Tab-separated table of C-alpha atoms in Angstrom:
chain	number	residue	atom	x	y	z
A	1	MET	CA	-290.464	-44.865	-132.205
A	2	SER	CA	-290.912	-44.224	-135.819
A	3	VAL	CA	-293.911	-44.089	-137.565
A	4	PHE	CA	-293.469	-47.515	-139.135
A	5	ALA	CA	-293.029	-49.045	-135.353
A	6	ARG	CA	-296.648	-47.726	-134.786
A	7	ARG	CA	-297.828	-49.247	-137.600
A	8	ALA	CA	-295.903	-52.216	-137.805
A	9	LEU	CA	-297.681	-55.784	-138.176
A	10	VAL	CA	-298.990	-57.422	-135.382
A	11	PRO	CA	-296.349	-60.843	-135.159
A	12	VAL	CA	-297.426	-63.951	-133.842
A	13	HIS	CA	-296.012	-63.512	-130.358
A	14	ARG	CA	-298.296	-60.450	-129.823
A	15	VAL	CA	-301.514	-61.926	-131.527
A	16	LEU	CA	-304.468	-59.022	-131.804
A	17	PHE	CA	-307.637	-60.647	-130.687
A	18	ALA	CA	-310.817	-59.885	-132.550
A	19	HIS	CA	-314.179	-58.520	-131.547
A	20	ARG	CA	-316.825	-60.823	-130.198
A	21	SER	CA	-319.388	-59.177	-132.480
A	22	ALA	CA	-321.071	-60.589	-135.525
A	23	HIS	CA	-319.236	-58.097	-138.051
A	24	VAL	CA	-315.412	-56.597	-137.953
A	25	SER	CA	-315.906	-53.052	-136.311
A	26	VAL	CA	-314.135	-49.982	-137.239
A	27	SER	CA	-312.220	-50.242	-133.775
A	28	ILE	CA	-310.456	-53.467	-134.809
A	29	TRP	CA	-308.780	-51.451	-138.358
A	30	ARG	CA	-308.122	-48.667	-135.807
A	31	ARG	CA	-306.383	-50.826	-133.501
A	32	LEU	CA	-304.221	-52.440	-136.460
A	33	TYR	CA	-302.954	-49.299	-137.498
A	34	THR	CA	-302.340	-47.363	-134.182
A	35	THR	CA	-301.331	-50.013	-131.478
A	36	PRO	CA	-297.913	-49.702	-131.251
A	37	ILE	CA	-296.641	-53.513	-130.911
A	38	VAL	CA	-292.727	-52.627	-130.782
A	39	ASN	CA	-291.641	-52.197	-126.916
A	40	SER	CA	-288.979	-53.278	-124.816
A	41	THR	CA	-290.262	-56.813	-124.226
A	42	THR	CA	-290.068	-56.905	-128.259
A	43	PRO	CA	-286.873	-58.816	-129.743
A	44	LEU	CA	-286.324	-56.124	-132.313
A	45	ALA	CA	-287.625	-53.232	-130.038
A	46	ASN	CA	-284.233	-51.342	-130.794
A	47	THR	CA	-284.670	-51.887	-134.510
A	48	THR	CA	-285.823	-49.285	-136.975
A	49	LEU	CA	-287.697	-50.927	-139.089
A	50	VAL	CA	-287.777	-49.443	-142.953
A	51	LYS	CA	-291.012	-50.312	-145.289
A	52	ASN	CA	-290.035	-52.623	-148.184
A	53	THR	CA	-290.194	-50.672	-151.354
A	54	GLY	CA	-290.609	-51.688	-154.913
A	55	LEU	CA	-292.157	-55.499	-154.700
A	56	ARG	CA	-293.380	-57.044	-157.788
A	57	VAL	CA	-296.266	-59.111	-156.771
A	58	LEU	CA	-297.866	-62.233	-158.795
A	59	PHE	CA	-301.088	-62.584	-157.248
A	60	PHE	CA	-303.583	-65.569	-157.159
A	61	GLY	CA	-306.737	-64.994	-155.959
A	62	GLN	CA	-310.482	-66.516	-156.199
A	63	GLY	CA	-313.589	-65.762	-154.260
A	64	ALA	CA	-314.520	-62.941	-151.530
A	65	VAL	CA	-311.135	-63.217	-149.811
A	66	GLY	CA	-309.209	-63.191	-152.901
A	67	ILE	CA	-311.142	-59.981	-153.732
A	68	GLU	CA	-310.954	-58.246	-151.041
A	69	CYS	CA	-307.300	-59.165	-150.919
A	70	LEU	CA	-306.633	-57.628	-154.509
A	71	LYS	CA	-308.522	-54.494	-153.529
A	72	GLN	CA	-306.063	-54.088	-150.355
A	73	LEU	CA	-303.248	-54.593	-152.665
A	74	ILE	CA	-304.251	-52.264	-155.224
A	75	LYS	CA	-304.880	-49.381	-152.905
A	76	GLU	CA	-301.457	-49.972	-151.261
A	77	LEU	CA	-300.113	-49.644	-155.106
A	78	ARG	CA	-301.695	-46.728	-155.534
A	79	SER	CA	-300.634	-45.135	-152.277
A	80	ASP	CA	-297.389	-43.091	-151.706
A	81	PRO	CA	-295.092	-44.376	-150.256
A	82	SER	CA	-295.888	-48.003	-151.328
A	83	CYS	CA	-294.129	-51.025	-150.897
A	84	LEU	CA	-295.226	-52.239	-154.307
A	85	SER	CA	-294.121	-51.537	-157.727
A	86	THR	CA	-296.338	-53.634	-160.004
A	87	ILE	CA	-299.202	-56.360	-159.307
A	88	GLU	CA	-299.957	-58.967	-162.304
A	89	VAL	CA	-303.137	-61.356	-161.102
A	90	ILE	CA	-303.734	-64.765	-162.058
A	91	CYS	CA	-306.848	-66.398	-161.817
A	92	LEU	CA	-310.168	-68.501	-162.940
A	93	PRO	CA	-311.956	-67.000	-166.077
A	94	ALA	CA	-315.049	-65.063	-164.847
A	95	LYS	CA	-317.183	-67.149	-166.648
A	96	TYR	CA	-315.297	-70.433	-164.347
A	97	GLU	CA	-315.684	-68.151	-161.407
A	98	ALA	CA	-319.536	-67.394	-161.337
A	99	SER	CA	-321.482	-69.241	-159.214
A	100	LYS	CA	-322.177	-72.742	-160.157
A	101	GLU	CA	-325.771	-72.472	-158.788
A	102	GLU	CA	-326.839	-71.052	-162.369
A	103	GLU	CA	-326.299	-74.244	-164.089
A	104	GLY	CA	-328.310	-76.640	-161.659
A	105	GLY	CA	-327.515	-78.518	-158.580
A	106	PRO	CA	-326.015	-81.953	-157.701
A	107	LEU	CA	-327.538	-85.026	-159.040
A	108	PRO	CA	-328.181	-88.292	-157.588
A	109	LYS	CA	-325.970	-91.152	-159.059
A	110	PRO	CA	-328.044	-92.237	-162.355
A	111	GLY	CA	-330.216	-95.280	-161.923
A	112	SER	CA	-333.182	-96.503	-163.054
A	113	ALA	CA	-335.306	-93.630	-161.246
A	114	LYS	CA	-336.205	-90.983	-163.818
A	115	VAL	CA	-333.663	-87.881	-162.665
A	116	LYS	CA	-335.209	-84.249	-164.291
A	117	GLY	CA	-332.297	-82.708	-165.824
A	118	GLN	CA	-329.997	-85.643	-165.927
A	119	LYS	CA	-329.300	-85.126	-169.848
A	120	LYS	CA	-328.855	-81.295	-169.760
A	121	LYS	CA	-325.527	-80.744	-171.135
A	122	ASN	CA	-324.322	-78.299	-168.792
A	123	PHE	CA	-325.342	-79.488	-165.510
A	124	MET	CA	-323.331	-78.959	-162.442
A	125	ALA	CA	-320.616	-81.118	-161.441
A	126	ARG	CA	-321.539	-83.916	-159.351
A	127	GLY	CA	-320.082	-82.581	-156.012
A	128	ARG	CA	-316.647	-81.389	-157.414
A	129	ILE	CA	-315.768	-78.734	-155.423
A	130	ASN	CA	-312.373	-77.965	-157.082
A	131	LYS	CA	-313.966	-75.639	-159.076
A	132	PRO	CA	-314.064	-71.831	-157.196
A	133	ASN	CA	-316.072	-71.025	-154.620
A	134	ASP	CA	-319.251	-69.162	-155.786
A	135	THR	CA	-318.614	-65.486	-156.251
A	136	LEU	CA	-319.745	-63.754	-153.068
A	137	GLU	CA	-320.203	-60.301	-154.538
A	138	THR	CA	-321.396	-59.054	-158.092
A	139	THR	CA	-317.746	-58.855	-159.030
A	140	SER	CA	-315.165	-61.506	-159.700
A	141	VAL	CA	-311.171	-61.208	-158.960
A	142	SER	CA	-310.835	-60.707	-163.093
A	143	ASP	CA	-312.910	-57.871	-163.016
A	144	VAL	CA	-311.369	-56.083	-160.358
A	145	ALA	CA	-308.133	-56.412	-161.686
A	146	SER	CA	-309.504	-55.144	-165.138
A	147	SER	CA	-310.774	-52.320	-163.642
A	148	ALA	CA	-307.576	-51.250	-162.156
A	149	GLY	CA	-305.949	-51.416	-165.267
A	150	LEU	CA	-303.669	-54.906	-164.171
A	151	ARG	CA	-302.659	-57.717	-166.406
A	152	VAL	CA	-304.964	-61.009	-166.247
A	153	ARG	CA	-303.813	-64.455	-166.827
A	154	TYR	CA	-306.434	-67.008	-166.381
A	155	ILE	CA	-305.528	-70.691	-164.895
A	156	SER	CA	-306.882	-73.681	-167.051
A	157	GLN	CA	-306.987	-77.138	-165.779
A	158	ALA	CA	-307.967	-80.025	-167.961
A	159	PRO	CA	-309.214	-83.216	-166.225
A	160	GLY	CA	-306.787	-85.689	-164.585
A	161	ARG	CA	-303.887	-82.907	-165.773
A	162	PRO	CA	-302.380	-80.253	-163.378
A	163	PRO	CA	-303.522	-76.339	-163.406
A	164	GLN	CA	-301.640	-74.391	-166.269
A	165	ILE	CA	-301.365	-70.550	-166.702
A	166	SER	CA	-301.722	-69.097	-170.062
A	167	PHE	CA	-298.961	-67.823	-171.817
A	168	PHE	CA	-296.713	-68.324	-168.687
A	169	ASP	CA	-293.673	-70.191	-167.839
A	170	GLN	CA	-290.642	-70.402	-165.412
A	171	HIS	CA	-288.911	-67.764	-167.142
A	172	ASP	CA	-291.434	-65.107	-166.677
A	173	ALA	CA	-291.388	-66.389	-162.878
A	174	PHE	CA	-288.221	-64.453	-162.701
A	175	LYS	CA	-289.475	-60.801	-163.494
A	176	PHE	CA	-291.554	-60.977	-159.484
A	177	ASP	CA	-290.293	-60.598	-156.370
A	178	ILE	CA	-292.772	-62.382	-154.288
A	179	ALA	CA	-296.246	-64.600	-155.053
A	180	VAL	CA	-299.193	-63.802	-152.686
A	181	ILE	CA	-302.010	-66.693	-152.981
A	182	ALA	CA	-305.244	-66.192	-151.755
A	183	MET	CA	-307.037	-69.260	-153.554
A	184	SER	CA	-307.066	-73.278	-153.295
A	185	LEU	CA	-303.327	-74.473	-153.712
A	186	ARG	CA	-304.970	-77.228	-155.382
A	187	GLN	CA	-305.374	-74.957	-158.570
A	188	VAL	CA	-302.192	-73.200	-158.127
A	189	PRO	CA	-299.255	-74.538	-160.629
A	190	MET	CA	-296.436	-74.539	-157.954
A	191	ASN	CA	-293.829	-75.949	-160.279
A	192	LEU	CA	-294.494	-72.646	-162.131
A	193	ILE	CA	-293.306	-70.113	-159.504
A	194	LYS	CA	-290.590	-71.780	-157.517
A	195	GLY	CA	-288.419	-69.323	-159.339
A	196	ILE	CA	-290.053	-66.435	-157.580
A	197	ARG	CA	-287.196	-64.596	-155.875
A	198	LEU	CA	-289.233	-64.293	-152.229
A	199	GLY	CA	-291.473	-67.374	-152.341
A	200	ALA	CA	-295.038	-67.132	-152.356
A	201	LEU	CA	-297.320	-66.444	-149.236
A	202	LYS	CA	-300.565	-67.698	-148.398
A	203	VAL	CA	-303.664	-66.158	-146.927
A	204	HIS	CA	-305.319	-69.140	-145.087
A	205	GLU	CA	-308.363	-69.050	-143.348
A	206	SER	CA	-307.916	-70.732	-140.254
A	207	LEU	CA	-305.514	-70.389	-137.207
A	208	LEU	CA	-302.728	-72.702	-138.664
A	209	PRO	CA	-302.094	-75.515	-137.812
A	210	LYS	CA	-305.603	-75.991	-137.258
A	211	TYR	CA	-307.048	-76.692	-140.245
A	212	ARG	CA	-304.884	-77.462	-143.420
A	213	GLY	CA	-306.304	-77.753	-146.434
A	214	PRO	CA	-308.691	-76.430	-149.074
A	215	THR	CA	-311.854	-76.130	-146.823
A	216	PRO	CA	-310.981	-74.466	-143.556
A	217	MET	CA	-313.765	-72.045	-143.291
A	218	GLN	CA	-316.636	-74.867	-144.118
A	219	THR	CA	-315.008	-77.204	-141.759
A	220	ALA	CA	-314.935	-74.959	-138.859
A	221	ILE	CA	-318.633	-74.157	-139.053
A	222	LEU	CA	-319.669	-77.765	-139.316
A	223	ASN	CA	-317.272	-78.286	-136.100
A	224	ASN	CA	-319.044	-75.309	-134.389
A	225	GLU	CA	-315.806	-73.665	-133.704
A	226	GLU	CA	-316.558	-70.518	-131.353
A	227	VAL	CA	-313.091	-69.048	-132.613
A	228	THR	CA	-311.202	-69.517	-136.028
A	229	GLY	CA	-308.964	-66.501	-137.744
A	230	VAL	CA	-306.561	-65.850	-140.692
A	231	SER	CA	-303.049	-66.751	-141.128
A	232	ILE	CA	-300.314	-65.233	-143.292
A	233	VAL	CA	-298.156	-68.549	-144.042
A	234	GLU	CA	-294.995	-69.113	-146.109
A	235	CYS	CA	-295.970	-71.908	-148.865
A	236	ARG	CA	-293.727	-75.101	-148.908
A	237	ASP	CA	-293.693	-77.409	-151.649
A	238	GLY	CA	-297.451	-76.026	-152.728
A	239	ARG	CA	-298.253	-76.588	-148.993
A	240	ASP	CA	-299.555	-74.730	-146.358
A	241	GLU	CA	-297.117	-76.085	-143.974
A	242	GLY	CA	-294.309	-73.274	-143.853
A	243	ARG	CA	-293.609	-70.851	-141.154
A	244	ILE	CA	-296.682	-68.485	-140.080
A	245	LEU	CA	-295.828	-64.768	-140.461
A	246	ALA	CA	-298.995	-63.394	-138.669
A	247	GLN	CA	-302.455	-64.410	-137.795
A	248	VAL	CA	-305.418	-62.773	-136.348
A	249	PRO	CA	-308.173	-64.805	-134.764
A	250	TYR	CA	-311.711	-63.742	-135.042
A	251	THR	CA	-314.810	-65.063	-132.960
A	252	VAL	CA	-317.585	-66.934	-134.805
A	253	PRO	CA	-320.786	-65.550	-134.424
A	254	SER	CA	-323.452	-68.387	-133.582
A	255	ASP	CA	-325.549	-67.755	-137.009
A	256	THR	CA	-322.816	-67.125	-139.451
A	257	THR	CA	-322.509	-68.916	-142.516
A	258	TYR	CA	-319.937	-69.446	-145.194
A	259	LYS	CA	-320.595	-66.495	-147.184
A	260	ASP	CA	-320.774	-64.166	-144.313
A	261	LEU	CA	-317.465	-65.532	-142.761
A	262	SER	CA	-315.911	-65.598	-145.882
A	263	LEU	CA	-316.578	-61.686	-146.223
A	264	ALA	CA	-315.503	-61.152	-142.644
A	265	LEU	CA	-312.093	-62.906	-143.019
A	266	GLY	CA	-311.844	-61.727	-146.104
A	267	HIS	CA	-311.689	-57.819	-144.740
A	268	LEU	CA	-309.796	-59.209	-141.850
A	269	GLY	CA	-307.124	-61.036	-143.905
A	270	SER	CA	-306.490	-58.518	-146.738
A	271	ARG	CA	-305.243	-55.780	-144.445
A	272	LEU	CA	-302.971	-58.084	-142.393
A	273	LEU	CA	-301.744	-59.223	-146.102
A	274	VAL	CA	-300.545	-55.621	-146.851
A	275	LYS	CA	-299.082	-55.227	-143.431
A	276	THR	CA	-297.094	-58.054	-143.700
A	277	LEU	CA	-295.635	-57.130	-147.297
A	278	GLN	CA	-294.789	-53.756	-145.745
A	279	ASN	CA	-292.729	-55.398	-143.264
A	280	LEU	CA	-291.658	-58.461	-144.592
A	281	GLU	CA	-288.223	-58.732	-143.533
A	282	TYR	CA	-289.451	-58.287	-140.028
A	283	THR	CA	-292.194	-60.230	-140.001
A	284	ARG	CA	-289.707	-63.025	-141.285
A	285	LYS	CA	-287.208	-62.642	-138.757
A	286	LEU	CA	-290.458	-63.306	-135.985
A	287	ALA	CA	-291.669	-66.206	-137.901
A	288	VAL	CA	-292.807	-69.357	-136.051
A	289	GLN	CA	-292.876	-72.775	-137.135
A	290	GLN	CA	-295.893	-74.667	-137.617
A	291	ASP	CA	-296.356	-77.766	-134.511
A	292	ASP	CA	-297.407	-80.569	-136.647
A	293	SER	CA	-298.512	-82.307	-134.030
A	294	GLN	CA	-301.295	-79.771	-133.458
A	295	ALA	CA	-302.276	-79.919	-137.195
A	296	THR	CA	-305.558	-80.968	-138.041
A	297	TYR	CA	-306.833	-81.270	-141.840
A	298	SER	CA	-310.170	-79.830	-143.627
A	299	PRO	CA	-311.016	-82.250	-146.372
A	300	VAL	CA	-312.266	-82.015	-149.900
A	301	TYR	CA	-316.227	-82.074	-149.722
A	302	LYS	CA	-318.237	-84.237	-151.823
A	303	THR	CA	-321.598	-84.519	-153.220
A	304	GLU	CA	-322.600	-86.911	-150.184
A	305	ASP	CA	-321.871	-84.144	-148.055
A	306	PHE	CA	-324.094	-81.695	-149.341
A	307	LYS	CA	-327.114	-84.099	-149.028
A	308	ILE	CA	-329.344	-84.032	-146.244
A	309	VAL	CA	-330.155	-87.204	-144.388
A	310	TRP	CA	-333.733	-86.929	-142.624
A	311	GLU	CA	-333.085	-90.361	-141.250
A	312	THR	CA	-330.407	-89.660	-139.360
A	313	MET	CA	-329.875	-85.947	-138.801
A	314	GLY	CA	-331.217	-83.596	-136.449
A	315	ALA	CA	-332.454	-79.861	-136.834
A	316	LYS	CA	-329.360	-78.693	-135.650
A	317	GLU	CA	-327.363	-81.062	-137.587
A	318	ILE	CA	-329.246	-79.863	-140.761
A	319	TYR	CA	-328.999	-75.766	-140.221
A	320	ARG	CA	-325.192	-76.370	-139.106
A	321	LYS	CA	-324.856	-77.841	-142.491
A	322	TYR	CA	-326.410	-75.232	-144.424
A	323	ARG	CA	-324.744	-72.680	-142.490
A	324	ALA	CA	-321.400	-74.464	-144.106
A	325	PHE	CA	-322.153	-74.457	-147.441
A	326	HIS	CA	-324.375	-71.624	-147.849
A	327	GLY	CA	-322.601	-69.540	-150.549
A	328	PHE	CA	-320.347	-72.632	-151.493
A	329	VAL	CA	-322.481	-75.402	-152.575
A	330	PRO	CA	-326.185	-75.346	-151.606
A	331	ILE	CA	-327.493	-78.162	-149.420
A	332	HIS	CA	-329.683	-80.766	-151.087
A	333	THR	CA	-332.589	-83.086	-150.827
A	334	ILE	CA	-335.057	-85.212	-153.225
A	335	TRP	CA	-338.408	-84.242	-154.146
A	336	ARG	CA	-340.788	-86.514	-156.182
A	337	ARG	CA	-343.223	-84.982	-158.131
A	338	LYS	CA	-345.216	-88.141	-159.791
A	339	ASP	CA	-342.758	-90.390	-161.552
A	340	ILE	CA	-339.849	-87.358	-161.720
A	341	MET	CA	-337.278	-87.314	-158.899
A	342	ASN	CA	-336.317	-83.760	-158.532
A	343	VAL	CA	-333.235	-82.352	-156.696
A	344	LEU	CA	-334.319	-79.325	-154.384
A	345	LEU	CA	-331.592	-76.950	-153.418
A	346	ILE	CA	-332.177	-75.417	-149.886
A	347	LYS	CA	-331.192	-72.140	-150.363
A	348	GLY	CA	-332.731	-70.602	-147.616
A	349	MET	CA	-333.239	-71.843	-144.005
A	350	THR	CA	-333.775	-70.708	-140.132
A	351	MET	CA	-334.301	-71.997	-136.822
A	352	PRO	CA	-337.362	-71.172	-135.406
A	353	ASN	CA	-337.941	-69.969	-132.085
A	354	PRO	CA	-339.245	-72.724	-129.888
A	355	LYS	CA	-342.094	-70.626	-128.369
A	356	LEU	CA	-343.602	-70.070	-132.294
A	357	PRO	CA	-346.595	-72.263	-132.307
A	358	LEU	CA	-346.638	-75.312	-134.445
A	359	MET	CA	-348.949	-74.775	-138.088
A	360	THR	CA	-351.144	-77.869	-137.336
A	361	GLU	CA	-351.887	-79.887	-134.682
A	362	ASP	CA	-350.601	-83.302	-136.672
A	363	PHE	CA	-346.817	-81.957	-136.997
A	364	TYR	CA	-345.142	-84.210	-134.950
A	365	ASN	CA	-347.056	-87.462	-136.254
A	366	ARG	CA	-346.011	-86.953	-139.608
A	367	PRO	CA	-342.604	-88.395	-140.286
A	368	PRO	CA	-339.188	-86.273	-141.062
A	369	GLY	CA	-339.074	-84.410	-144.412
A	370	THR	CA	-342.546	-83.421	-144.404
A	371	MET	CA	-343.883	-79.828	-145.618
A	372	PHE	CA	-346.631	-78.236	-144.042
A	373	PHE	CA	-347.472	-74.781	-145.122
A	374	MET	CA	-349.877	-71.805	-144.971
A	375	ARG	CA	-350.573	-69.864	-148.060
A	376	LYS	CA	-349.498	-66.674	-146.489
A	377	SER	CA	-346.807	-67.736	-144.412
A	378	PRO	CA	-343.042	-66.623	-145.434
A	379	TYR	CA	-341.750	-70.021	-144.311
A	380	ILE	CA	-342.387	-73.871	-144.898
A	381	GLU	CA	-342.462	-75.704	-141.527
A	382	VAL	CA	-340.342	-79.186	-141.735
A	383	PRO	CA	-339.978	-81.297	-138.737
A	384	CYS	CA	-336.721	-83.662	-138.025
A	385	ILE	CA	-335.881	-87.045	-136.420
A	386	ASP	CA	-334.904	-84.925	-133.146
A	387	GLY	CA	-338.144	-83.756	-132.419
A	388	ASP	CA	-337.100	-80.052	-133.605
A	389	ARG	CA	-338.110	-78.230	-136.664
A	390	LEU	CA	-336.859	-76.052	-139.604
A	391	HIS	CA	-338.422	-73.307	-141.694
A	392	LEU	CA	-337.094	-73.302	-145.585
A	393	THR	CA	-337.640	-69.730	-147.012
A	394	LEU	CA	-336.011	-69.989	-150.208
A	395	LEU	CA	-335.554	-73.077	-152.441
A	396	ARG	CA	-334.782	-73.901	-156.048
A	397	VAL	CA	-335.613	-77.239	-157.996
A	398	VAL	CA	-332.759	-77.853	-160.576
A	399	GLY	CA	-333.171	-76.049	-164.010
A	400	ARG	CA	-335.703	-73.790	-162.450
A	401	THR	CA	-335.357	-70.590	-160.622
A	402	ASP	CA	-334.981	-69.342	-156.889
A	403	LYS	CA	-338.762	-69.153	-155.209
A	404	THR	CA	-339.717	-67.971	-152.015
A	405	ALA	CA	-341.621	-70.293	-149.578
A	406	GLN	CA	-344.795	-68.441	-150.748
A	407	GLN	CA	-344.122	-69.182	-154.768
A	408	PHE	CA	-343.100	-72.614	-153.778
A	409	VAL	CA	-346.175	-73.373	-152.444
A	410	ASN	CA	-348.594	-71.449	-154.748
A	411	GLY	CA	-346.613	-73.589	-157.728
A	412	TYR	CA	-346.107	-77.201	-156.445
A	413	LEU	CA	-348.023	-77.925	-153.120
A	414	ARG	CA	-351.825	-78.458	-152.735
A	415	LEU	CA	-352.412	-80.775	-149.901
A	416	ASN	CA	-350.501	-79.367	-146.205
A	417	GLY	CA	-348.400	-82.258	-144.996
A	418	GLY	CA	-348.997	-84.116	-148.502
A	419	LEU	CA	-345.138	-84.139	-149.739
A	420	ARG	CA	-342.229	-85.754	-148.033
A	421	MET	CA	-338.438	-85.098	-148.845
A	422	LEU	CA	-336.626	-87.917	-149.714
A	423	THR	CA	-333.150	-89.157	-148.882
A	424	ASN	CA	-332.250	-91.020	-151.994
A	425	PRO	CA	-334.430	-91.326	-155.254
A	426	ILE	CA	-336.600	-94.108	-155.971
A	427	GLU	CA	-337.401	-96.166	-158.708
A	428	ARG	CA	-339.984	-95.073	-161.130
A	429	LYS	CA	-343.669	-96.017	-160.916
A	430	LYS	CA	-342.982	-97.417	-157.584
A	431	PRO	CA	-344.895	-95.865	-154.474
A	432	THR	CA	-342.672	-93.939	-152.012
A	433	PRO	CA	-341.731	-96.194	-149.352
A	434	LYS	CA	-342.272	-95.434	-145.624
A	435	PHE	CA	-340.248	-93.457	-143.415
A	436	VAL	CA	-337.573	-95.953	-141.476
A	437	TYR	CA	-336.974	-94.645	-138.247
A	438	PRO	CA	-333.087	-95.780	-136.980
A	439	PRO	CA	-333.212	-98.503	-133.998
A	440	GLY	CA	-334.124	-97.201	-130.662
A	441	HIS	CA	-336.171	-94.346	-131.770
A	442	PRO	CA	-339.280	-93.751	-129.475
A	443	LYS	CA	-341.392	-93.904	-133.285
A	444	GLU	CA	-339.429	-96.877	-134.648
A	445	ASN	CA	-342.557	-99.179	-134.633
A	446	VAL	CA	-345.261	-96.333	-135.170
A	447	ASP	CA	-347.236	-96.896	-138.669
A	448	GLN	CA	-346.825	-93.609	-140.457
A	449	GLU	CA	-349.754	-92.650	-142.595
A	450	CYS	CA	-349.286	-91.318	-146.048
A	451	LEU	CA	-351.338	-89.104	-147.479
A	452	ASP	CA	-352.010	-89.194	-151.183
A	453	ASP	CA	-350.942	-86.018	-152.933
A	454	ASP	CA	-350.657	-85.704	-156.631
A	455	VAL	CA	-347.109	-84.230	-156.125
A	456	GLY	CA	-346.118	-87.454	-154.317
A	457	PHE	CA	-345.646	-88.628	-150.891
């Protein structure tokens, strides 16, 4: 068996099952590089695998997955022998790729309620996620490419218009052998890369045909999936519905967040991508068509999807939503301070141990969303509609900086249990309405006491 046969990519018909721990261990990469997968039962067992050489790659990247894929491609480019000859990078501008959280948070719809920061010019987009994900590391794709001396072009997209690449046309596409896409296809001008000789490969963060679309990781966490993975798939007409060249499953830890999952799948997918390019002809011979009857889709999330609805959402549902969007767009609620409706971003949250004692005996007599605190406690305790509770550890009032639970208590809260977070803003100079329980709830007809705190309840 040749060296390249031993290091050949795991094909679809012999999937490498990932570990069941929270992190990708070294043994997984050892198996990727040393496990022989060409044997007597393989259709190409008697075929000598030859590495591709001299591929000219046009790389589209964004976020943690894009960063990891580009790093591995650069490592392969500098190796000897290498299956790559050149890499050119197309990405979003570094300022555009930076965290949206620095500009604020999603706003409620303008109305009669006074919303602090509503007139700010650089306020965050209202729930649009066609902007890139938060950068999960201190660097961006453009920083990695520039430090490696690669040529970088930038994508620009005006509202209502398709994305465009600066100083790039269809004639430039003929200079490349293959395109590699590690970002949302909605931001890639597919009409400009149709002339690329070997087409385009997409690094997709799910086990296709499950969760096609722009948000597979978020949807997997929201649906409480136990297993997800990475797929290398051929792009067909700008969609992720082409043939599957390779897949690697990944067991999702129970408490993982979008940020953690992006890093894990980025490490896994980047190595899978390099092995695919090294044995491109072999993997295409063993490629598998997707079964459209088994296809599911991940949606484009909007502002309402990031909002906490205290009247209907239990603690586990809120915590799952926090995990699905942590590092993408923070979930938010409304916090009233006098006549000002502040958008409060929840940037740190945990599910407490049920054996942990309550902060006050009056805890479950207060409506969901009420804040209970102790001056030296590292968290704020909040009851939920299902009788469970959550701990908030990091918060941000839009337009301000991040604050730990202790800093938030010292700066904003005065009366323990005197602040209730709201689902929607209310009109100015009107008292905060009493909490309305859904029909059939045991406390539906219970009159909830309202404390008159100066921060609003």
